[in-house]
CSV table of C-alpha atoms in Angstrom, one decimal:
chain,number,residue,atom,x,y,z
A,1,UNK,CA,23.0,4.5,-0.4
A,2,UNK,CA,25.8,2.2,1.2
A,3,UNK,CA,24.6,-0.9,3.3
A,4,UNK,CA,26.4,0.3,6.6
A,5,UNK,CA,24.7,3.6,6.1
A,6,UNK,CA,21.1,2.0,5.9
A,7,UNK,CA,22.2,-0.5,8.7
A,8,UNK,CA,23.2,2.2,10.8
A,9,UNK,CA,19.7,3.9,10.5
A,10,UNK,CA,17.7,0.7,10.6
A,11,UNK,CA,20.0,-0.1,14.0
A,12,UNK,CA,18.8,3.0,15.6
A,13,UNK,CA,15.6,3.1,14.6
A,14,UNK,CA,14.9,-0.3,16.2
A,15,UNK,CA,15.0,0.8,19.4
A,16,UNK,CA,12.4,3.1,19.3
A,17,UNK,CA,9.9,0.4,19.4
A,18,UNK,CA,8.5,-0.5,22.5
A,19,UNK,CA,7.3,-3.9,23.7
A,20,UNK,CA,3.6,-4.2,22.4
A,21,UNK,CA,3.6,-1.9,19.8
A,22,UNK,CA,1.6,-2.2,15.8
A,23,UNK,CA,4.4,-1.0,13.9
A,24,UNK,CA,4.4,-0.4,10.1
A,25,UNK,CA,7.7,-0.3,9.0
A,26,UNK,CA,7.7,1.3,5.0
A,27,UNK,CA,9.6,-0.1,1.9
A,28,UNK,CA,13.5,0.9,2.0
A,29,UNK,CA,15.5,1.2,5.0
A,30,UNK,CA,12.4,0.3,7.7
A,31,UNK,CA,12.4,-3.2,6.2
A,32,UNK,CA,16.0,-3.5,7.9
A,33,UNK,CA,14.8,-2.8,11.3
A,34,UNK,CA,13.8,-6.1,12.7
A,35,UNK,CA,17.5,-7.4,12.1
A,36,UNK,CA,18.4,-5.1,15.0
A,37,UNK,CA,15.5,-5.9,17.7
A,38,UNK,CA,15.5,-8.3,20.7
A,39,UNK,CA,14.2,-11.8,19.5
A,40,UNK,CA,11.9,-11.7,22.4
A,41,UNK,CA,10.5,-8.4,21.7
A,42,UNK,CA,6.3,-8.8,21.0
A,43,UNK,CA,5.4,-7.0,18.5
A,44,UNK,CA,2.5,-6.3,15.8
A,45,UNK,CA,3.8,-5.3,12.2
A,46,UNK,CA,1.2,-4.2,10.2
A,47,UNK,CA,1.4,-4.8,6.4
A,48,UNK,CA,-1.1,-2.8,4.1
A,49,UNK,CA,-2.0,-5.3,1.9
A,50,UNK,CA,-3.8,-7.0,4.9
A,51,UNK,CA,-1.8,-8.5,7.3
A,52,UNK,CA,-0.9,-8.0,11.5
A,53,UNK,CA,1.9,-10.2,12.3
A,54,UNK,CA,4.5,-9.9,9.2
A,55,UNK,CA,7.0,-12.1,10.3
A,56,UNK,CA,10.4,-12.6,8.5
A,57,UNK,CA,11.3,-12.2,5.2
A,58,UNK,CA,11.4,-16.0,4.1
A,59,UNK,CA,14.1,-18.3,1.7
A,60,UNK,CA,13.1,-18.8,-1.7
A,61,UNK,CA,12.3,-22.7,-0.6
A,62,UNK,CA,9.6,-21.6,2.1
A,63,UNK,CA,8.2,-18.8,0.0
A,64,UNK,CA,4.7,-19.0,-0.5
A,65,UNK,CA,2.8,-17.7,-3.4
A,66,UNK,CA,-0.4,-16.3,-1.7
A,67,UNK,CA,1.8,-14.4,1.6
A,68,UNK,CA,3.7,-11.4,0.2
A,69,UNK,CA,4.0,-8.0,1.9
A,70,UNK,CA,3.5,-4.6,0.6
A,71,UNK,CA,6.6,-4.3,-0.9
A,72,UNK,CA,6.5,-7.6,-2.6
A,73,UNK,CA,8.5,-9.5,-0.5
A,74,UNK,CA,8.1,-13.1,0.4
A,75,UNK,CA,7.5,-13.0,4.3
A,76,UNK,CA,6.2,-15.4,6.9
A,77,UNK,CA,3.8,-14.5,9.9
A,78,UNK,CA,4.1,-15.0,13.9
A,79,UNK,CA,1.9,-17.0,15.8
A,80,UNK,CA,-1.1,-15.1,16.6
A,81,UNK,CA,-0.8,-13.4,13.1
A,82,UNK,CA,-4.4,-11.5,11.1
A,83,UNK,CA,-5.2,-11.4,7.5
A,84,UNK,CA,-7.6,-9.1,6.3
A,85,UNK,CA,-8.7,-6.7,3.5
A,86,UNK,CA,-7.5,-3.7,2.3
A,87,UNK,CA,-10.4,-1.5,4.0
A,88,UNK,CA,-9.8,-3.5,7.1
A,89,UNK,CA,-6.0,-3.2,7.2
A,90,UNK,CA,-6.3,1.3,6.7
A,91,UNK,CA,-9.5,1.2,8.9
A,92,UNK,CA,-6.5,0.0,11.6
A,93,UNK,CA,-4.2,3.1,10.5
A,94,UNK,CA,-6.8,5.6,9.8
A,95,UNK,CA,-8.5,4.7,13.1
A,96,UNK,CA,-5.7,5.0,15.8
A,97,UNK,CA,-4.5,1.6,15.9
A,98,UNK,CA,-1.1,1.7,14.3
A,99,UNK,CA,1.3,2.7,17.7
A,100,UNK,CA,4.2,3.7,14.9
A,101,UNK,CA,4.9,4.1,11.5
A,102,UNK,CA,8.7,3.9,9.7
A,103,UNK,CA,9.1,5.8,6.8
A,104,UNK,CA,11.1,7.4,4.3
A,105,UNK,CA,11.2,11.1,2.9
A,106,UNK,CA,12.6,13.4,-0.1
A,107,UNK,CA,11.9,16.0,2.3
A,108,UNK,CA,10.9,16.9,6.1
A,109,UNK,CA,10.4,20.7,6.9
A,110,UNK,CA,11.0,22.6,10.1
A,111,UNK,CA,7.4,22.0,11.1
A,112,UNK,CA,7.1,17.9,10.6
A,113,UNK,CA,5.9,18.4,7.3
A,114,UNK,CA,7.0,15.3,4.8
A,115,UNK,CA,6.9,15.3,1.2
A,116,UNK,CA,8.0,11.4,0.1
A,117,UNK,CA,5.5,10.2,-2.9
A,118,UNK,CA,5.6,12.8,-5.9
A,119,UNK,CA,8.5,14.7,-7.6
A,120,UNK,CA,6.0,16.8,-10.9
A,121,UNK,CA,7.2,15.6,-14.1
A,122,UNK,CA,10.0,12.9,-12.5
A,123,UNK,CA,8.6,10.7,-10.3
A,124,UNK,CA,5.0,10.1,-10.0
A,125,UNK,CA,4.0,6.4,-9.0
A,126,UNK,CA,1.0,7.2,-7.2
A,127,UNK,CA,0.5,7.3,-3.3
A,128,UNK,CA,0.2,4.1,-2.3
A,129,UNK,CA,-0.5,4.1,1.9
A,130,UNK,CA,2.0,7.0,2.4
A,131,UNK,CA,-0.6,10.1,3.3
A,132,UNK,CA,-3.1,7.4,5.4
A,133,UNK,CA,0.3,6.1,7.4
A,134,UNK,CA,2.0,9.5,7.4
A,135,UNK,CA,-1.7,11.1,8.3
A,136,UNK,CA,-2.5,8.5,11.0
A,137,UNK,CA,-0.1,6.3,13.0
A,138,UNK,CA,0.1,7.6,16.5
A,139,UNK,CA,4.0,8.0,15.7
A,140,UNK,CA,5.7,9.0,12.5
A,141,UNK,CA,9.4,8.3,12.6
A,142,UNK,CA,11.1,8.6,9.2
A,143,UNK,CA,14.6,7.4,7.9
A,144,UNK,CA,16.7,8.7,5.4
A,145,UNK,CA,19.9,9.5,4.7
A,146,UNK,CA,20.5,13.4,5.8
A,147,UNK,CA,21.1,14.5,2.5
A,148,UNK,CA,20.2,13.9,-1.3
A,149,UNK,CA,22.6,12.0,-3.3
A,150,UNK,CA,23.9,15.6,-4.7
A,151,UNK,CA,24.7,16.3,-0.7
A,152,UNK,CA,21.6,18.7,-0.9
A,153,UNK,CA,19.9,19.2,2.3
A,154,UNK,CA,16.6,17.1,2.8
A,155,UNK,CA,15.5,18.8,6.5
A,156,UNK,CA,14.4,22.1,5.4
A,157,UNK,CA,12.9,25.0,6.5
A,158,UNK,CA,9.8,24.5,4.5
A,159,UNK,CA,9.2,21.4,1.7
A,160,UNK,CA,9.1,22.3,-1.8
A,161,UNK,CA,7.6,19.0,-3.2
A,162,UNK,CA,3.7,18.3,-2.8
A,163,UNK,CA,3.1,17.2,0.8
A,164,UNK,CA,2.3,13.4,1.6
A,165,UNK,CA,0.6,15.0,5.1
A,166,UNK,CA,1.8,18.2,7.1
A,167,UNK,CA,2.7,18.2,11.0
A,168,UNK,CA,3.1,14.4,10.7
A,169,UNK,CA,6.9,14.1,11.7
A,170,UNK,CA,8.0,13.0,14.8
A,171,UNK,CA,11.2,11.9,14.6
A,172,UNK,CA,14.2,12.1,11.9
A,173,UNK,CA,16.9,9.6,12.4
A,174,UNK,CA,19.7,9.9,9.4
A,175,UNK,CA,23.2,8.0,9.6
A,176,UNK,CA,24.6,11.7,11.2
A,177,UNK,CA,22.0,12.7,13.2
A,178,UNK,CA,18.8,12.1,15.6
A,179,UNK,CA,16.3,14.6,15.4
A,180,UNK,CA,13.2,15.1,17.7
A,181,UNK,CA,10.4,17.4,15.9
A,182,UNK,CA,8.7,19.3,18.5
A,183,UNK,CA,5.5,21.9,18.5
A,184,UNK,CA,7.9,25.0,17.9
A,185,UNK,CA,10.4,22.8,15.6
A,186,UNK,CA,13.7,20.8,15.8
A,187,UNK,CA,15.7,19.7,18.6
A,188,UNK,CA,19.2,17.8,18.1
A,189,UNK,CA,19.3,14.9,20.4
A,190,UNK,CA,21.5,12.7,18.8
A,191,UNK,CA,24.6,12.6,16.5
A,192,UNK,CA,26.6,9.5,15.0
A,193,UNK,CA,29.8,9.0,16.1
A,194,UNK,CA,31.4,9.7,12.5
A,195,UNK,CA,30.2,12.6,12.2
A,196,UNK,CA,30.3,16.3,14.1
A,197,UNK,CA,28.1,19.4,15.2
A,198,UNK,CA,29.2,21.5,12.2
A,199,UNK,CA,28.8,19.0,9.5
A,200,UNK,CA,25.6,18.4,10.8
A,201,UNK,CA,24.0,22.0,11.1
A,202,UNK,CA,25.4,22.6,7.8
A,203,UNK,CA,23.5,19.8,6.1
A,204,UNK,CA,20.6,20.7,7.8
A,205,UNK,CA,19.0,23.9,6.3
A,206,UNK,CA,16.4,23.9,9.2
A,207,UNK,CA,16.9,25.4,12.4
A,208,UNK,CA,18.3,23.1,15.3
A,209,UNK,CA,17.7,23.5,18.7
A,210,UNK,CA,20.7,21.2,20.1
A,211,UNK,CA,19.5,19.3,23.0
A,212,UNK,CA,21.4,19.7,26.5
A,213,UNK,CA,22.2,16.3,26.7
A,214,UNK,CA,22.9,16.0,23.2
A,215,UNK,CA,24.5,12.6,23.0
A,216,UNK,CA,26.3,10.2,20.3
A,217,UNK,CA,25.1,6.6,18.5
B,1,UNK,CA,-29.2,-26.1,-6.3
B,2,UNK,CA,-27.8,-23.2,-6.9
B,3,UNK,CA,-24.8,-24.0,-9.4
B,4,UNK,CA,-22.8,-20.8,-10.6
B,5,UNK,CA,-20.1,-22.5,-12.4
B,6,UNK,CA,-19.3,-22.0,-15.6
B,7,UNK,CA,-16.4,-21.6,-18.2
B,8,UNK,CA,-14.5,-18.1,-18.9
B,9,UNK,CA,-15.5,-17.4,-22.2
B,10,UNK,CA,-19.6,-18.1,-20.8
B,11,UNK,CA,-18.6,-15.7,-17.8
B,12,UNK,CA,-17.1,-13.0,-19.9
B,13,UNK,CA,-19.6,-13.2,-23.0
B,14,UNK,CA,-21.6,-9.8,-21.9
B,15,UNK,CA,-18.0,-7.8,-22.0
B,16,UNK,CA,-18.3,-4.9,-23.6
B,17,UNK,CA,-15.9,-2.0,-25.2
B,18,UNK,CA,-15.4,1.0,-22.8
B,19,UNK,CA,-17.0,-1.4,-19.5
B,20,UNK,CA,-15.4,-0.9,-16.0
B,21,UNK,CA,-13.6,-3.0,-14.9
B,22,UNK,CA,-12.4,-4.0,-11.5
B,23,UNK,CA,-9.8,-6.5,-10.8
B,24,UNK,CA,-8.8,-7.9,-7.0
B,25,UNK,CA,-5.1,-9.1,-6.2
B,26,UNK,CA,-2.1,-6.8,-4.6
B,27,UNK,CA,1.1,-8.0,-6.3
B,28,UNK,CA,0.5,-11.8,-7.4
B,29,UNK,CA,-1.5,-12.5,-4.4
B,30,UNK,CA,-5.4,-12.8,-5.2
B,31,UNK,CA,-4.6,-11.4,-9.3
B,32,UNK,CA,-7.4,-13.5,-11.0
B,33,UNK,CA,-5.1,-14.1,-14.3
B,34,UNK,CA,-7.3,-16.7,-15.9
B,35,UNK,CA,-10.1,-14.1,-16.1
B,36,UNK,CA,-7.3,-11.2,-16.7
B,37,UNK,CA,-6.4,-13.8,-19.7
B,38,UNK,CA,-10.2,-14.0,-20.6
B,39,UNK,CA,-11.1,-11.1,-20.4
B,40,UNK,CA,-7.9,-10.1,-22.9
B,41,UNK,CA,-9.0,-12.4,-25.2
B,42,UNK,CA,-12.1,-10.7,-25.6
B,43,UNK,CA,-10.9,-7.9,-27.7
B,44,UNK,CA,-12.6,-5.7,-25.0
B,45,UNK,CA,-10.7,-2.5,-25.4
B,46,UNK,CA,-11.5,1.2,-23.4
B,47,UNK,CA,-11.5,-0.2,-20.5
B,48,UNK,CA,-11.9,1.9,-17.8
B,49,UNK,CA,-9.4,-0.5,-14.8
B,50,UNK,CA,-9.9,-0.2,-11.0
B,51,UNK,CA,-6.3,-2.2,-9.2
B,52,UNK,CA,-4.7,-1.6,-6.4
B,53,UNK,CA,-1.6,-1.3,-9.6
B,54,UNK,CA,-0.5,-2.5,-12.2
B,55,UNK,CA,0.9,-5.8,-11.5
B,56,UNK,CA,4.2,-5.4,-13.2
B,57,UNK,CA,5.6,-5.3,-17.0
B,58,UNK,CA,4.5,-8.4,-18.7
B,59,UNK,CA,2.3,-10.2,-16.2
B,60,UNK,CA,-1.3,-9.9,-15.0
B,61,UNK,CA,-3.5,-6.4,-15.9
B,62,UNK,CA,-0.4,-5.1,-17.2
B,63,UNK,CA,-0.8,-7.2,-20.5
B,64,UNK,CA,-4.2,-5.2,-21.0
B,65,UNK,CA,-2.5,-1.8,-20.5
B,66,UNK,CA,0.3,-3.4,-23.1
B,67,UNK,CA,-2.4,-4.3,-25.5
B,68,UNK,CA,-4.0,-0.6,-25.6
B,69,UNK,CA,-6.8,-1.6,-24.4
B,70,UNK,CA,-7.4,0.3,-20.9
B,71,UNK,CA,-8.2,4.1,-21.2
B,72,UNK,CA,-8.1,4.9,-17.5
B,73,UNK,CA,-6.6,3.4,-14.8
B,74,UNK,CA,-7.8,4.2,-11.4
B,75,UNK,CA,-4.9,3.0,-8.8
B,76,UNK,CA,-3.2,3.4,-5.7
B,77,UNK,CA,0.7,2.8,-6.7
B,78,UNK,CA,2.4,1.9,-10.1
B,79,UNK,CA,6.4,1.6,-8.4
B,80,UNK,CA,6.7,-2.1,-9.6
B,81,UNK,CA,5.1,-1.0,-12.8
B,82,UNK,CA,7.9,0.8,-14.8
B,83,UNK,CA,5.9,0.7,-18.3
B,84,UNK,CA,2.5,1.5,-17.0
B,85,UNK,CA,4.6,4.8,-15.3
B,86,UNK,CA,6.3,4.8,-19.0
B,87,UNK,CA,2.5,5.1,-20.8
B,88,UNK,CA,1.0,7.6,-18.0
B,89,UNK,CA,4.1,9.9,-18.8
B,90,UNK,CA,3.6,9.6,-22.9
B,91,UNK,CA,-0.1,10.2,-21.7
B,92,UNK,CA,-1.5,6.9,-23.3
B,93,UNK,CA,-3.5,6.0,-20.5
B,94,UNK,CA,-5.1,8.5,-18.0
B,95,UNK,CA,-4.5,7.6,-14.2
B,96,UNK,CA,-6.2,8.5,-11.7
B,97,UNK,CA,-4.4,7.8,-7.7
B,98,UNK,CA,-6.2,7.4,-4.7
B,99,UNK,CA,-4.4,6.7,-1.2
B,100,UNK,CA,-4.9,2.8,-1.2
B,101,UNK,CA,-6.8,2.1,2.1
B,102,UNK,CA,-9.1,5.3,0.1
B,103,UNK,CA,-9.4,3.2,-2.8
B,104,UNK,CA,-10.5,0.4,-0.8
B,105,UNK,CA,-12.7,2.3,1.0
B,106,UNK,CA,-14.4,4.5,-2.0
B,107,UNK,CA,-15.3,0.7,-2.9
B,108,UNK,CA,-16.1,-0.4,0.1
B,109,UNK,CA,-19.0,2.3,0.2
B,110,UNK,CA,-19.7,1.7,-3.6
B,111,UNK,CA,-20.3,-2.1,-2.4
B,112,UNK,CA,-22.7,-0.7,0.5
B,113,UNK,CA,-24.8,1.5,-1.4
B,114,UNK,CA,-23.4,4.2,0.0
B,115,UNK,CA,-23.0,7.5,-2.6
B,116,UNK,CA,-19.6,8.7,-0.8
B,117,UNK,CA,-17.3,8.6,1.9
B,118,UNK,CA,-16.5,11.5,3.9
B,119,UNK,CA,-12.3,11.4,4.6
B,120,UNK,CA,-9.1,14.1,5.8
B,121,UNK,CA,-6.8,11.9,3.9
B,122,UNK,CA,-5.0,14.5,1.4
B,123,UNK,CA,-6.8,17.7,2.7
B,124,UNK,CA,-3.5,19.4,3.3
B,125,UNK,CA,-2.0,18.3,0.2
B,126,UNK,CA,-2.5,18.6,-3.3
B,127,UNK,CA,-5.6,16.2,-3.3
B,128,UNK,CA,-7.3,18.5,-1.7
B,129,UNK,CA,-10.7,19.6,-3.7
B,130,UNK,CA,-12.0,22.3,-2.7
B,131,UNK,CA,-15.7,21.5,-4.5
B,132,UNK,CA,-15.5,18.4,-2.2
B,133,UNK,CA,-14.8,20.5,1.2
B,134,UNK,CA,-17.0,19.8,3.8
B,135,UNK,CA,-17.7,20.9,7.7
B,136,UNK,CA,-18.8,18.2,10.5
B,137,UNK,CA,-18.4,18.5,13.8
B,138,UNK,CA,-15.7,21.6,13.2
B,139,UNK,CA,-13.4,19.3,11.3
B,140,UNK,CA,-13.0,19.4,7.8
B,141,UNK,CA,-13.5,16.7,5.4
B,142,UNK,CA,-13.7,15.7,1.7
B,143,UNK,CA,-16.3,14.3,-0.3
B,144,UNK,CA,-15.1,11.0,-2.2
B,145,UNK,CA,-17.5,9.2,-4.2
B,146,UNK,CA,-18.3,5.7,-3.9
B,147,UNK,CA,-16.9,3.9,-6.5
B,148,UNK,CA,-18.4,0.5,-8.6
B,149,UNK,CA,-18.0,-1.0,-11.9
B,150,UNK,CA,-20.1,-2.9,-14.3
B,151,UNK,CA,-17.4,-6.2,-13.8
B,152,UNK,CA,-15.6,-7.2,-10.9
B,153,UNK,CA,-13.3,-10.2,-11.5
B,154,UNK,CA,-12.4,-11.8,-8.5
B,155,UNK,CA,-9.7,-14.6,-7.3
B,156,UNK,CA,-10.6,-16.8,-4.7
B,157,UNK,CA,-8.4,-20.1,-2.7
B,158,UNK,CA,-11.9,-21.9,-2.9
B,159,UNK,CA,-15.6,-21.7,-4.0
B,160,UNK,CA,-18.4,-23.6,-3.3
B,161,UNK,CA,-21.3,-24.2,-6.4
B,162,UNK,CA,-23.1,-21.5,-4.3
B,163,UNK,CA,-20.6,-18.5,-5.2
B,164,UNK,CA,-19.9,-18.9,-1.1
B,165,UNK,CA,-15.6,-17.7,-1.2
B,166,UNK,CA,-12.7,-18.3,0.9
B,167,UNK,CA,-9.7,-16.1,0.2
B,168,UNK,CA,-6.0,-17.1,1.1
B,169,UNK,CA,-3.9,-15.1,3.2
B,170,UNK,CA,-2.7,-12.1,1.6
B,171,UNK,CA,-4.7,-13.1,-1.1
B,172,UNK,CA,-7.6,-11.7,-0.4
B,173,UNK,CA,-6.9,-7.6,-0.1
B,174,UNK,CA,-9.0,-5.6,-2.8
B,175,UNK,CA,-11.1,-9.1,-3.8
B,176,UNK,CA,-14.2,-9.1,-0.8
B,177,UNK,CA,-14.4,-5.4,-1.3
B,178,UNK,CA,-14.7,-5.7,-5.3
B,179,UNK,CA,-17.0,-9.1,-5.0
B,180,UNK,CA,-19.5,-6.4,-3.5
B,181,UNK,CA,-19.2,-3.4,-6.1
B,182,UNK,CA,-19.9,-4.2,-9.3
B,183,UNK,CA,-23.1,-5.7,-11.5
B,184,UNK,CA,-21.3,-8.3,-12.8
B,185,UNK,CA,-19.0,-10.7,-10.3
B,186,UNK,CA,-16.9,-13.3,-11.1
B,187,UNK,CA,-14.7,-15.2,-9.4
B,188,UNK,CA,-12.3,-17.7,-10.0
B,189,UNK,CA,-11.4,-20.6,-7.9
B,190,UNK,CA,-8.5,-22.7,-7.4
B,191,UNK,CA,-10.7,-25.3,-5.6
B,192,UNK,CA,-14.7,-25.7,-6.3
B,193,UNK,CA,-16.7,-27.4,-3.7
B,194,UNK,CA,-19.6,-29.0,-3.6
B,195,UNK,CA,-22.0,-26.2,-1.8
B,196,UNK,CA,-22.8,-26.9,2.0
B,197,UNK,CA,-19.0,-27.9,2.6
B,198,UNK,CA,-17.1,-24.9,3.7
B,199,UNK,CA,-18.8,-24.2,7.1
B,200,UNK,CA,-20.7,-20.9,7.1
B,201,UNK,CA,-18.9,-19.0,9.5
B,202,UNK,CA,-16.0,-19.3,7.1
B,203,UNK,CA,-17.2,-18.2,4.2
B,204,UNK,CA,-15.2,-14.5,3.6
B,205,UNK,CA,-17.5,-13.5,0.8
B,206,UNK,CA,-21.2,-15.2,0.8
B,207,UNK,CA,-22.6,-16.2,-2.7
B,208,UNK,CA,-25.4,-13.9,-2.9
B,209,UNK,CA,-22.8,-11.5,-4.3
B,210,UNK,CA,-21.4,-13.5,-6.5
B,211,UNK,CA,-22.8,-14.3,-10.1
B,212,UNK,CA,-20.6,-17.0,-11.7
B,213,UNK,CA,-17.9,-19.1,-10.3
B,214,UNK,CA,-14.9,-20.1,-12.9
B,215,UNK,CA,-13.1,-22.9,-11.8
B,216,UNK,CA,-9.1,-22.6,-12.5
B,217,UNK,CA,-8.1,-26.1,-13.0
B,218,UNK,CA,-4.1,-26.3,-13.7
B,219,UNK,CA,-2.4,-23.1,-12.4
B,220,UNK,CA,-0.6,-21.2,-15.1
B,221,UNK,CA,3.2,-20.0,-13.8
B,222,UNK,CA,2.0,-16.6,-13.3
B,223,UNK,CA,0.3,-18.0,-10.3
B,224,UNK,CA,3.7,-18.9,-8.7
B,225,UNK,CA,6.5,-17.3,-6.8
B,226,UNK,CA,8.1,-14.6,-8.4
B,227,UNK,CA,11.7,-15.5,-8.7
B,228,UNK,CA,13.1,-11.7,-8.6
B,229,UNK,CA,11.5,-11.4,-5.4
B,230,UNK,CA,13.3,-14.0,-3.7
B,231,UNK,CA,15.8,-13.0,-1.6
């Protein structure tokens, strides 16, 4: 995946964060989101390993051996940050205090089911925080490439892989499109400048309703 | 005055094969490397290891796996340890995965003397176990048994002689939970102070939960910054 594609997705995803929110940024593309946020936007970044108020990734000279994020990167914290244990960290998630989470996906279904943790027989690194984030964040946005490396659709009528959580996805942001998951199906709300409607529809297996005010990004 | 300070070998003298061992830490921060080295040196095998992840190849609890000392690993995610994943795939170790916060909560429940928790996490996934499903107020939940261990190995930034512990930054993670959930709780500490020097309001784990305190002394290199994780 090229840097440009990741940055395009992260840039668009950053626009979904509202002032004052408590937000979890999953591993991969979501970690690029802070680069595209207004510098004065007040928000609290949650990291599963027990940080509320995670800051920027630090340079080598400032790396603190006791301060990493859930992905293992050495980070700083912002003024007003707090540390907690792993149980309290997930109390925040399951208890409904996490406004927004961004996660990657292997597959997303028309109903908003998410599969992102296991490919039986091929990829099984474990669950981590994914199930709790997917199932309990108040809003879940998937940031992902529109298709697999082989060009196969990831946005499907039904997931074929074991689920992370059912009916949990609110929005999907890819390098080609922004799709909202509504109770009765998916709505295409934006397409990328670099593509066209036919391409998006061809690379999406799930049926897409096209929003009346379809815009580009 | 209570003095729980001791050496690694004395703290671990009753460790035997087949024991269950909780190990604190999330990545390097909070991982008790000195105590893990002691456990490795004890020769105990067929261990049931409980840790959030398995560190990385060549580091921390991965050394126990690589030395063939672990029969079962109860964990959340092994994404940073391809060697542990390979051992799992070759069935050299049995691995039980739990959602991270549910693993934490199972341990917390074990420490709190509860038999189990009830959760809806994973209820619509392959984690569903029909025999554990219950109805509560019209909602489905799954009974998850509490988790305890024979031993817990804990890393603290500071301890006093009475065993009161203080953790630092993201090195807290699973440590305070595990420090309540084992029959024998051994804490290593970077700094040992006299009892009374830690203000009671600032104690993270009260000393009553802790059996032994081991001074780390000079920090081993593995406690340092992992160069390959620095941008």
